[in-house]
């Protein structure tokens, strides 16, 4: 069964450094998402992406965050200057077109900011 | 309370028993989905129920939806040790497919 893949599985970065999290969504999917889960808390929506542009973003997704789909397969989340509170699991998800489709999630990247 | 609250927060049962988890939400929804998360892993999609559906089955899973009470339940029958995980409900609204997750139920199946 096709799946969403994320790399790396774990990223350790010094505060203030830039980090790029990578995702390969399911190949025929058209909608892409990033979510995050701080340890012990709920999964929170960050951003949705469709037709090569952001369709919605949350308050968390400030100007330190950006997303890109640089080619036909990858979908990346960049954090320009990481803060301690950015430490979390980051999940990528993709969805096929249609209003009644499930979102399929990757295994996540655990981001640890030191 | 926030959109998407599950109860109980934690549930321990003997293998073979049935497990029931509940989810409540506050605003109108388009779909409600249930996901499973094993410790430190990603979210595995289990089942999607549409706002105009009342019940859905998939294998040992049974999901109900009561839009008048803004609540859903997930029943796992004949539980197995491998069902040990956290279970989350997630809702989306009409015209907005971003998911709003609940707090989750941590299910432990005792062999």
PDB file of C-alpha atoms in Angstrom:
ATOM      1  CA  UNK A   1       0.000   0.000   0.000  1.00  0.00           C
ATOM      2  CA  UNK A   2       1.391   3.445  -0.876  1.00  0.00           C
ATOM      3  CA  UNK A   3       2.545   5.468   2.072  1.00  0.00           C
ATOM      4  CA  UNK A   4       3.839   8.869   3.054  1.00  0.00           C
ATOM      5  CA  UNK A   5       7.548   8.842   3.882  1.00  0.00           C
ATOM      6  CA  UNK A   6       9.379  11.388   5.975  1.00  0.00           C
ATOM      7  CA  UNK A   7      13.069  12.054   6.476  1.00  0.00           C
ATOM      8  CA  UNK A   8      14.954  12.260   8.695  1.00  0.00           C
ATOM      9  CA  UNK A   9      13.263  10.278  11.448  1.00  0.00           C
ATOM     10  CA  UNK A  10      15.128  12.308  14.061  1.00  0.00           C
ATOM     11  CA  UNK A  11      16.802  15.705  13.713  1.00  0.00           C
ATOM     12  CA  UNK A  12      18.847  17.373  16.410  1.00  0.00           C
ATOM     13  CA  UNK A  13      19.644  21.034  15.796  1.00  0.00           C
ATOM     14  CA  UNK A  14      21.122  23.935  17.707  1.00  0.00           C
ATOM     15  CA  UNK A  15      18.755  26.794  18.524  1.00  0.00           C
ATOM     16  CA  UNK A  16      18.870  29.463  15.838  1.00  0.00           C
ATOM     17  CA  UNK A  17      19.806  27.064  13.078  1.00  0.00           C
ATOM     18  CA  UNK A  18      17.699  26.397  10.019  1.00  0.00           C
ATOM     19  CA  UNK A  19      16.139  22.983   9.580  1.00  0.00           C
ATOM     20  CA  UNK A  20      14.406  21.358   6.616  1.00  0.00           C
ATOM     21  CA  UNK A  21      12.060  18.456   7.100  1.00  0.00           C
ATOM     22  CA  UNK A  22      11.291  16.350   4.071  1.00  0.00           C
ATOM     23  CA  UNK A  23       8.248  14.415   3.007  1.00  0.00           C
ATOM     24  CA  UNK A  24       7.335  12.324   0.004  1.00  0.00           C
ATOM     25  CA  UNK A  25       3.528  12.236  -0.186  1.00  0.00           C
ATOM     26  CA  UNK A  26       1.548   9.480  -1.856  1.00  0.00           C
ATOM     27  CA  UNK A  27       2.146   9.937  -5.574  1.00  0.00           C
ATOM     28  CA  UNK A  28      -1.316  10.745  -6.918  1.00  0.00           C
ATOM     29  CA  UNK A  29      -2.378  12.900  -3.985  1.00  0.00           C
ATOM     30  CA  UNK A  30      -3.055  16.595  -4.497  1.00  0.00           C
ATOM     31  CA  UNK A  31      -3.392  17.989  -0.964  1.00  0.00           C
ATOM     32  CA  UNK A  32      -0.507  18.202   1.462  1.00  0.00           C
ATOM     33  CA  UNK A  33      -0.293  19.090   5.121  1.00  0.00           C
ATOM     34  CA  UNK A  34       2.090  19.569   7.991  1.00  0.00           C
ATOM     35  CA  UNK A  35       1.073  18.957  11.585  1.00  0.00           C
ATOM     36  CA  UNK A  36       3.079  18.897  14.757  1.00  0.00           C
ATOM     37  CA  UNK A  37       2.741  17.191  18.106  1.00  0.00           C
ATOM     38  CA  UNK A  38       4.586  18.549  21.106  1.00  0.00           C
ATOM     39  CA  UNK A  39       5.370  15.748  23.543  1.00  0.00           C
ATOM     40  CA  UNK A  40       2.262  14.808  25.504  1.00  0.00           C
ATOM     41  CA  UNK A  41       0.002  17.235  23.658  1.00  0.00           C
ATOM     42  CA  UNK A  42      -2.505  17.164  20.822  1.00  0.00           C
ATOM     43  CA  UNK A  43      -1.627  16.947  17.173  1.00  0.00           C
ATOM     44  CA  UNK A  44      -1.874  20.508  15.823  1.00  0.00           C
ATOM     45  CA  UNK A  45      -2.426  21.697  12.274  1.00  0.00           C
ATOM     46  CA  UNK A  46       0.312  23.871  10.802  1.00  0.00           C
ATOM     47  CA  UNK A  47      -0.351  24.348   7.107  1.00  0.00           C
ATOM     48  CA  UNK A  48      -2.160  22.983   4.091  1.00  0.00           C
ATOM     49  CA  UNK A  49      -0.876  23.172   0.527  1.00  0.00           C
ATOM     50  CA  UNK A  50      -2.692  22.701  -2.741  1.00  0.00           C
ATOM     51  CA  UNK A  51      -2.006  23.651  -6.325  1.00  0.00           C
ATOM     52  CA  UNK A  52       1.474  24.911  -5.421  1.00  0.00           C
ATOM     53  CA  UNK A  53       0.331  27.364  -2.832  1.00  0.00           C
ATOM     54  CA  UNK A  54      -0.610  27.537   0.825  1.00  0.00           C
ATOM     55  CA  UNK A  55      -4.354  27.152   1.224  1.00  0.00           C
ATOM     56  CA  UNK A  56      -4.468  27.654   4.976  1.00  0.00           C
ATOM     57  CA  UNK A  57      -2.064  28.137   7.841  1.00  0.00           C
ATOM     58  CA  UNK A  58      -2.428  28.229  11.601  1.00  0.00           C
ATOM     59  CA  UNK A  59      -1.200  30.845  14.058  1.00  0.00           C
ATOM     60  CA  UNK A  60       1.764  28.600  14.778  1.00  0.00           C
ATOM     61  CA  UNK A  61       2.916  28.896  11.174  1.00  0.00           C
ATOM     62  CA  UNK A  62       4.590  32.285  11.460  1.00  0.00           C
ATOM     63  CA  UNK A  63       7.160  33.809   9.121  1.00  0.00           C
ATOM     64  CA  UNK A  64       9.853  31.498  10.474  1.00  0.00           C
ATOM     65  CA  UNK A  65       8.096  28.641   8.697  1.00  0.00           C
ATOM     66  CA  UNK A  66       7.829  27.968   4.990  1.00  0.00           C
ATOM     67  CA  UNK A  67       6.766  25.093   2.793  1.00  0.00           C
ATOM     68  CA  UNK A  68       7.796  24.131  -0.668  1.00  0.00           C
ATOM     69  CA  UNK A  69       7.108  21.506  -3.254  1.00  0.00           C
ATOM     70  CA  UNK A  70      10.345  21.819  -5.214  1.00  0.00           C
ATOM     71  CA  UNK A  71       9.616  18.989  -7.629  1.00  0.00           C
ATOM     72  CA  UNK A  72       6.845  16.542  -8.380  1.00  0.00           C
ATOM     73  CA  UNK A  73       7.476  14.344  -5.376  1.00  0.00           C
ATOM     74  CA  UNK A  74       8.931  16.164  -2.360  1.00  0.00           C
ATOM     75  CA  UNK A  75       7.150  18.452   0.081  1.00  0.00           C
ATOM     76  CA  UNK A  76       9.341  20.275   2.575  1.00  0.00           C
ATOM     77  CA  UNK A  77       8.879  22.254   5.770  1.00  0.00           C
ATOM     78  CA  UNK A  78      11.600  24.764   6.594  1.00  0.00           C
ATOM     79  CA  UNK A  79      12.078  26.467   9.928  1.00  0.00           C
ATOM     80  CA  UNK A  80      14.482  29.377   9.437  1.00  0.00           C
ATOM     81  CA  UNK A  81      15.679  30.076  12.953  1.00  0.00           C
ATOM     82  CA  UNK A  82      14.677  27.325  15.320  1.00  0.00           C
ATOM     83  CA  UNK A  83      13.578  27.967  18.887  1.00  0.00           C
ATOM     84  CA  UNK A  84      13.502  25.576  21.834  1.00  0.00           C
ATOM     85  CA  UNK A  85       9.706  25.468  21.616  1.00  0.00           C
ATOM     86  CA  UNK A  86       9.903  24.112  18.067  1.00  0.00           C
ATOM     87  CA  UNK A  87      10.904  20.762  19.556  1.00  0.00           C
ATOM     88  CA  UNK A  88       8.138  18.361  18.543  1.00  0.00           C
ATOM     89  CA  UNK A  89       7.153  15.544  16.224  1.00  0.00           C
ATOM     90  CA  UNK A  90       6.354  16.923  12.789  1.00  0.00           C
ATOM     91  CA  UNK A  91       3.964  14.940  10.649  1.00  0.00           C
ATOM     92  CA  UNK A  92       3.388  15.256   6.946  1.00  0.00           C
ATOM     93  CA  UNK A  93       0.072  14.121   5.487  1.00  0.00           C
ATOM     94  CA  UNK A  94      -1.396  13.870   2.020  1.00  0.00           C
ATOM     95  CA  UNK A  95      -4.866  13.408   0.687  1.00  0.00           C
ATOM     96  CA  UNK A  96      -6.450  12.471  -2.610  1.00  0.00           C
ATOM     97  CA  UNK A  97      -8.939  14.841  -4.171  1.00  0.00           C
ATOM     98  CA  UNK A  98     -12.546  14.673  -3.062  1.00  0.00           C
ATOM     99  CA  UNK A  99     -14.230  15.947   0.063  1.00  0.00           C
ATOM    100  CA  UNK A 100     -14.588  12.604   1.790  1.00  0.00           C
ATOM    101  CA  UNK A 101     -11.059  11.325   1.665  1.00  0.00           C
ATOM    102  CA  UNK A 102      -8.847  10.413   4.625  1.00  0.00           C
ATOM    103  CA  UNK A 103      -5.522  12.078   5.235  1.00  0.00           C
ATOM    104  CA  UNK A 104      -2.603   9.661   5.267  1.00  0.00           C
ATOM    105  CA  UNK A 105       0.238  10.439   7.623  1.00  0.00           C
ATOM    106  CA  UNK A 106       3.921   9.697   7.609  1.00  0.00           C
ATOM    107  CA  UNK A 107       5.823   8.341  10.611  1.00  0.00           C
ATOM    108  CA  UNK A 108       7.003  11.820  11.505  1.00  0.00           C
ATOM    109  CA  UNK A 109      10.282  13.570  12.166  1.00  0.00           C
ATOM    110  CA  UNK A 110      11.252  14.070  15.782  1.00  0.00           C
ATOM    111  CA  UNK A 111      12.862  17.522  15.956  1.00  0.00           C
ATOM    112  CA  UNK A 112      14.958  18.258  19.013  1.00  0.00           C
ATOM    113  CA  UNK A 113      16.263  21.793  19.475  1.00  0.00           C
ATOM    114  CA  UNK A 114      19.184  22.192  21.848  1.00  0.00           C
TER     115      UNK A 114
ATOM    116  CA  UNK B   1     -13.563  22.028  26.401  1.00  0.00           C
ATOM    117  CA  UNK B   2     -11.806  22.041  23.067  1.00  0.00           C
ATOM    118  CA  UNK B   3     -12.870  20.606  19.722  1.00  0.00           C
ATOM    119  CA  UNK B   4     -12.198  16.907  19.948  1.00  0.00           C
ATOM    120  CA  UNK B   5     -12.074  15.519  23.415  1.00  0.00           C
ATOM    121  CA  UNK B   6     -11.765  11.802  23.935  1.00  0.00           C
ATOM    122  CA  UNK B   7     -12.682   9.869  26.969  1.00  0.00           C
ATOM    123  CA  UNK B   8     -11.476   8.043  28.780  1.00  0.00           C
ATOM    124  CA  UNK B   9      -7.949   9.451  28.696  1.00  0.00           C
ATOM    125  CA  UNK B  10      -6.613   5.992  29.473  1.00  0.00           C
ATOM    126  CA  UNK B  11      -8.167   2.542  29.318  1.00  0.00           C
ATOM    127  CA  UNK B  12      -6.740  -0.836  30.331  1.00  0.00           C
ATOM    128  CA  UNK B  13      -8.590  -4.032  29.500  1.00  0.00           C
ATOM    129  CA  UNK B  14      -7.901  -7.732  29.254  1.00  0.00           C
ATOM    130  CA  UNK B  15      -7.141  -9.245  25.898  1.00  0.00           C
ATOM    131  CA  UNK B  16     -10.315 -10.486  24.265  1.00  0.00           C
ATOM    132  CA  UNK B  17     -12.531  -7.848  25.828  1.00  0.00           C
ATOM    133  CA  UNK B  18     -14.133  -5.018  23.909  1.00  0.00           C
ATOM    134  CA  UNK B  19     -12.781  -1.466  24.142  1.00  0.00           C
ATOM    135  CA  UNK B  20     -14.951   1.593  23.710  1.00  0.00           C
ATOM    136  CA  UNK B  21     -13.593   5.096  23.310  1.00  0.00           C
ATOM    137  CA  UNK B  22     -15.627   8.253  22.949  1.00  0.00           C
ATOM    138  CA  UNK B  23     -15.007  11.559  21.247  1.00  0.00           C
ATOM    139  CA  UNK B  24     -16.927  14.806  21.559  1.00  0.00           C
ATOM    140  CA  UNK B  25     -16.594  17.879  19.409  1.00  0.00           C
ATOM    141  CA  UNK B  26     -18.055  21.356  19.384  1.00  0.00           C
ATOM    142  CA  UNK B  27     -18.541  22.681  15.861  1.00  0.00           C
ATOM    143  CA  UNK B  28     -20.295  21.272  12.779  1.00  0.00           C
ATOM    144  CA  UNK B  29     -18.243  18.741  10.896  1.00  0.00           C
ATOM    145  CA  UNK B  30     -17.914  17.268   7.437  1.00  0.00           C
ATOM    146  CA  UNK B  31     -16.148  14.053   8.395  1.00  0.00           C
ATOM    147  CA  UNK B  32     -14.872  12.452  11.555  1.00  0.00           C
ATOM    148  CA  UNK B  33     -11.878  10.172  11.415  1.00  0.00           C
ATOM    149  CA  UNK B  34     -10.231   7.867  13.906  1.00  0.00           C
ATOM    150  CA  UNK B  35      -6.479   7.341  13.962  1.00  0.00           C
ATOM    151  CA  UNK B  36      -4.179   5.047  15.906  1.00  0.00           C
ATOM    152  CA  UNK B  37      -0.721   6.027  17.056  1.00  0.00           C
ATOM    153  CA  UNK B  38       1.758   3.533  18.415  1.00  0.00           C
ATOM    154  CA  UNK B  39       4.297   4.997  20.793  1.00  0.00           C
ATOM    155  CA  UNK B  40       6.702   7.288  18.931  1.00  0.00           C
ATOM    156  CA  UNK B  41       5.209   6.449  15.569  1.00  0.00           C
ATOM    157  CA  UNK B  42       2.975   8.096  13.004  1.00  0.00           C
ATOM    158  CA  UNK B  43      -0.783   8.258  12.781  1.00  0.00           C
ATOM    159  CA  UNK B  44      -2.454   5.321  11.118  1.00  0.00           C
ATOM    160  CA  UNK B  45      -5.832   6.025   9.582  1.00  0.00           C
ATOM    161  CA  UNK B  46      -8.481   3.598  10.846  1.00  0.00           C
ATOM    162  CA  UNK B  47     -11.858   4.743   9.648  1.00  0.00           C
ATOM    163  CA  UNK B  48     -13.667   7.797   8.277  1.00  0.00           C
ATOM    164  CA  UNK B  49     -17.325   8.434   8.953  1.00  0.00           C
ATOM    165  CA  UNK B  50     -19.204  11.134   7.103  1.00  0.00           C
ATOM    166  CA  UNK B  51     -21.534  13.578   8.798  1.00  0.00           C
ATOM    167  CA  UNK B  52     -24.555  11.953   7.152  1.00  0.00           C
ATOM    168  CA  UNK B  53     -23.590   8.467   8.344  1.00  0.00           C
ATOM    169  CA  UNK B  54     -24.505   7.015  11.725  1.00  0.00           C
ATOM    170  CA  UNK B  55     -22.448   3.856  11.877  1.00  0.00           C
ATOM    171  CA  UNK B  56     -19.558   2.277  10.059  1.00  0.00           C
ATOM    172  CA  UNK B  57     -17.709  -1.005  10.388  1.00  0.00           C
ATOM    173  CA  UNK B  58     -14.255  -2.097   9.392  1.00  0.00           C
ATOM    174  CA  UNK B  59     -13.102  -5.510  10.595  1.00  0.00           C
ATOM    175  CA  UNK B  60     -13.125  -5.435  14.407  1.00  0.00           C
ATOM    176  CA  UNK B  61     -13.805  -1.696  14.439  1.00  0.00           C
ATOM    177  CA  UNK B  62     -17.202  -0.122  14.778  1.00  0.00           C
ATOM    178  CA  UNK B  63     -17.657   3.643  14.727  1.00  0.00           C
ATOM    179  CA  UNK B  64     -20.835   5.518  15.519  1.00  0.00           C
ATOM    180  CA  UNK B  65     -21.588   9.173  14.989  1.00  0.00           C
ATOM    181  CA  UNK B  66     -24.312  11.208  16.641  1.00  0.00           C
ATOM    182  CA  UNK B  67     -24.279  14.683  15.138  1.00  0.00           C
ATOM    183  CA  UNK B  68     -27.106  15.853  17.409  1.00  0.00           C
ATOM    184  CA  UNK B  69     -24.892  15.148  20.426  1.00  0.00           C
ATOM    185  CA  UNK B  70     -21.686  16.016  18.562  1.00  0.00           C
ATOM    186  CA  UNK B  71     -20.131  12.761  19.623  1.00  0.00           C
ATOM    187  CA  UNK B  72     -18.605   9.618  18.188  1.00  0.00           C
ATOM    188  CA  UNK B  73     -17.528   6.299  19.616  1.00  0.00           C
ATOM    189  CA  UNK B  74     -14.954   3.759  18.505  1.00  0.00           C
ATOM    190  CA  UNK B  75     -15.512   0.155  19.527  1.00  0.00           C
ATOM    191  CA  UNK B  76     -12.745  -2.412  19.127  1.00  0.00           C
ATOM    192  CA  UNK B  77     -14.088  -5.913  19.568  1.00  0.00           C
ATOM    193  CA  UNK B  78     -12.098  -8.937  20.714  1.00  0.00           C
ATOM    194  CA  UNK B  79      -9.080  -6.817  21.594  1.00  0.00           C
ATOM    195  CA  UNK B  80      -5.537  -8.032  20.993  1.00  0.00           C
ATOM    196  CA  UNK B  81      -2.230  -7.045  22.545  1.00  0.00           C
ATOM    197  CA  UNK B  82      -1.313  -5.392  19.227  1.00  0.00           C
ATOM    198  CA  UNK B  83      -4.210  -2.955  19.704  1.00  0.00           C
ATOM    199  CA  UNK B  84      -2.241  -1.258  22.478  1.00  0.00           C
ATOM    200  CA  UNK B  85      -1.811   2.321  21.225  1.00  0.00           C
ATOM    201  CA  UNK B  86      -3.251   5.816  21.507  1.00  0.00           C
ATOM    202  CA  UNK B  87      -6.431   6.488  19.587  1.00  0.00           C
ATOM    203  CA  UNK B  88      -7.426   9.921  18.320  1.00  0.00           C
ATOM    204  CA  UNK B  89     -10.504  11.323  16.705  1.00  0.00           C
ATOM    205  CA  UNK B  90     -10.082  14.125  14.189  1.00  0.00           C
ATOM    206  CA  UNK B  91     -12.698  16.296  12.560  1.00  0.00           C
ATOM    207  CA  UNK B  92     -12.818  18.497   9.522  1.00  0.00           C
ATOM    208  CA  UNK B  93     -15.359  21.094   8.505  1.00  0.00           C
ATOM    209  CA  UNK B  94     -17.199  21.638   5.238  1.00  0.00           C
ATOM    210  CA  UNK B  95     -14.901  23.468   2.836  1.00  0.00           C
ATOM    211  CA  UNK B  96     -11.933  23.142   5.165  1.00  0.00           C
ATOM    212  CA  UNK B  97     -10.108  19.859   5.227  1.00  0.00           C
ATOM    213  CA  UNK B  98      -7.616  20.664   7.992  1.00  0.00           C
ATOM    214  CA  UNK B  99      -7.971  18.167  10.802  1.00  0.00           C
ATOM    215  CA  UNK B 100      -8.634  19.124  14.395  1.00  0.00           C
ATOM    216  CA  UNK B 101      -7.480  16.359  16.699  1.00  0.00           C
ATOM    217  CA  UNK B 102      -8.717  15.302  20.070  1.00  0.00           C
ATOM    218  CA  UNK B 103      -6.620  14.642  23.115  1.00  0.00           C
ATOM    219  CA  UNK B 104      -6.556  10.900  22.578  1.00  0.00           C
ATOM    220  CA  UNK B 105      -7.275   7.747  24.558  1.00  0.00           C
ATOM    221  CA  UNK B 106      -4.320   5.617  25.582  1.00  0.00           C
ATOM    222  CA  UNK B 107      -5.453   1.998  25.298  1.00  0.00           C
ATOM    223  CA  UNK B 108      -3.530  -0.811  26.971  1.00  0.00           C
ATOM    224  CA  UNK B 109      -4.449  -4.415  26.279  1.00  0.00           C
ATOM    225  CA  UNK B 110      -3.284  -6.759  29.008  1.00  0.00           C
ATOM    226  CA  UNK B 111      -2.321 -10.203  27.657  1.00  0.00           C
TER     227      UNK B 111
END
